[in-house]
Amino acid sequence: MFVLLLLFISASKVQSDAFDVVAKFGAKADGKTDLSKPFLDAWKEACASVTPSTVVIPKGTYLLSKVNLEGPCKAPIEINVQGTIQAPADPSAFKDPNWVRFYSVENFKMFGGGIFDGQGSIDYEKNTCENREFRSKLPVNIRFDFVTNALIQDITSKDSKLFHINVFACKNITLERLKIKAPDESPNTDGIHMGKSEGVNIIASDIKTGDDCISIGDGTKNMVIKEITCGPGHGISIGSLGKFQNEEPVEGIKISNCTITNTSNGARIKTWPGEHGGAVSEIHFEDITMNNVPSPILIDQQYCPWNKCKKNEESKVKLSNISFKNIRGTSALPEAIKFICSGSSPCQNVELADIDIKHNGAEPATSQCLNVKPITSGKLNPIPCSGPVPKTPSASA
């Protein structure tokens, strides 16, 4: 992160060329005129500049049908988003899952306090597991694909039709002071999802959505998540993993100094039973506050949403070197800690230290363990592995 900030500090000392989409490219902030061509024209001209450049989207409300912003660029490039950019509300306007996409860009910064509004509210009732064709065409609000050395600051994503932000095959990208907002009943609206990326940092952001606040897919390495407020949503999750062939390992993830409130899960690792193999290691959750969370600490290797999985088989994803330290707060259900590990590949080196989670109800908090013997230290409430494990653990979203 320090090296990345130095990059942008040094770049800012060079006079940046400004490409204003309104003043120079004829965009109209009337909420009706499509921003796509002025935005793309400004990007192409800025990207071709041999000196650092900035695309400016002034205050106002703009309609954007879609835009694909591609590199490589000849010099560092920035986008200063001050206005509100709205997607078409009608989902039939999209033929693929892209709205705003950055592809193959290096030395990039986006900032300005602007809003990307996916206008997804009319899609939420139709976005169901059974309606796969409809869901397959819903766009992600912002995609970063093959982006290297990037800083995304002070941007809001609102009411995405699907994921808010997707990070794929990126390296050294920091997302800081973001606001992500969608109703708690909005399905599949993960706040930030990533896969096959290294050196991702998510810092000081507020995420309220209808699915995982942050979800970490296969191939993610050396990642830092800190100072996140999460809720409503489904918590901060590693996975789901093991659903597809040839998934790459997930390793070196640290989540710390977060507050998770009124979510269905808290700190979670989820893998599918049966299906395919994989590996998860060096995952560390530390200094996290849970407020009224039904499953504050969860390893779920029988992850089976909508009861559509191979329930009679064990997960083939191997979990090792995982820690939960200094986690406190309240659980909405008695089962505050659930470790449901694979019978064919039990969890290895799972550590619990300084845990204090109280059940909000009359019953004391309990802890369930299956196919794992956690390493423990410090104060521990509930007592590790103190509760029975049901023969058929309940499905989690």
PDB file of C-alpha atoms in Angstrom, residues 4 146-150 167-175 194-201 216-224 248-249 251-253:
ATOM      1  CA  LEU A   4       1.267   2.368  -4.211  1.00  0.00           C
ATOM      2  CA  PHE A 146      -6.400  -7.461 -15.116  1.00  0.00           C
ATOM      3  CA  VAL A 147      -5.792  -4.134 -13.371  1.00  0.00           C
ATOM      4  CA  THR A 148      -2.384  -3.510 -11.758  1.00  0.00           C
ATOM      5  CA  ASN A 149      -1.245  -0.832  -9.295  1.00  0.00           C
ATOM      6  CA  ALA A 150      -4.573   0.857  -8.662  1.00  0.00           C
ATOM      7  CA  VAL A 167     -11.955  -7.779  -8.838  1.00  0.00           C
ATOM      8  CA  PHE A 168     -10.496 -10.404 -11.187  1.00  0.00           C
ATOM      9  CA  ALA A 169      -6.877 -11.181 -12.052  1.00  0.00           C
ATOM     10  CA  CYS A 170      -5.695  -7.951 -10.464  1.00  0.00           C
ATOM     11  CA  LYS A 171      -2.444  -7.166  -8.671  1.00  0.00           C
ATOM     12  CA  ASN A 172      -1.729  -4.484  -6.080  1.00  0.00           C
ATOM     13  CA  ILE A 173      -5.116  -2.802  -5.956  1.00  0.00           C
ATOM     14  CA  THR A 174      -6.391  -0.862  -2.941  1.00  0.00           C
ATOM     15  CA  LEU A 175     -10.060  -0.043  -2.356  1.00  0.00           C
ATOM     16  CA  MET A 194     -12.525 -11.104  -5.953  1.00  0.00           C
ATOM     17  CA  GLY A 195     -10.705 -14.019  -7.502  1.00  0.00           C
ATOM     18  CA  LYS A 196      -7.296 -14.894  -8.954  1.00  0.00           C
ATOM     19  CA  SER A 197      -5.866 -11.658  -7.539  1.00  0.00           C
ATOM     20  CA  GLU A 198      -2.858 -10.800  -5.391  1.00  0.00           C
ATOM     21  CA  GLY A 199      -2.123  -7.857  -3.154  1.00  0.00           C
ATOM     22  CA  VAL A 200      -5.709  -6.629  -2.768  1.00  0.00           C
ATOM     23  CA  ASN A 201      -6.356  -4.238   0.130  1.00  0.00           C
ATOM     24  CA  ILE A 216     -13.048 -14.144  -1.579  1.00  0.00           C
ATOM     25  CA  GLY A 217     -12.871 -16.558  -4.495  1.00  0.00           C
ATOM     26  CA  ASP A 218     -10.199 -18.970  -5.652  1.00  0.00           C
ATOM     27  CA  GLY A 219      -6.710 -17.799  -6.521  1.00  0.00           C
ATOM     28  CA  THR A 220      -6.747 -14.892  -4.056  1.00  0.00           C
ATOM     29  CA  LYS A 221      -3.401 -14.373  -2.278  1.00  0.00           C
ATOM     30  CA  ASN A 222      -1.805 -11.918   0.138  1.00  0.00           C
ATOM     31  CA  MET A 223      -4.850  -9.834   0.922  1.00  0.00           C
ATOM     32  CA  VAL A 224      -5.595  -7.337   3.712  1.00  0.00           C
ATOM     33  CA  GLU A 248      -6.574 -22.202  -7.395  1.00  0.00           C
ATOM     34  CA  PRO A 249      -5.536 -22.044  -3.700  1.00  0.00           C
ATOM     35  CA  GLU A 251      -3.807 -18.157   0.958  1.00  0.00           C
ATOM     36  CA  GLY A 252      -2.497 -15.298   3.047  1.00  0.00           C
ATOM     37  CA  ILE A 253      -5.720 -13.450   3.952  1.00  0.00           C
TER      38      ILE A 253
END
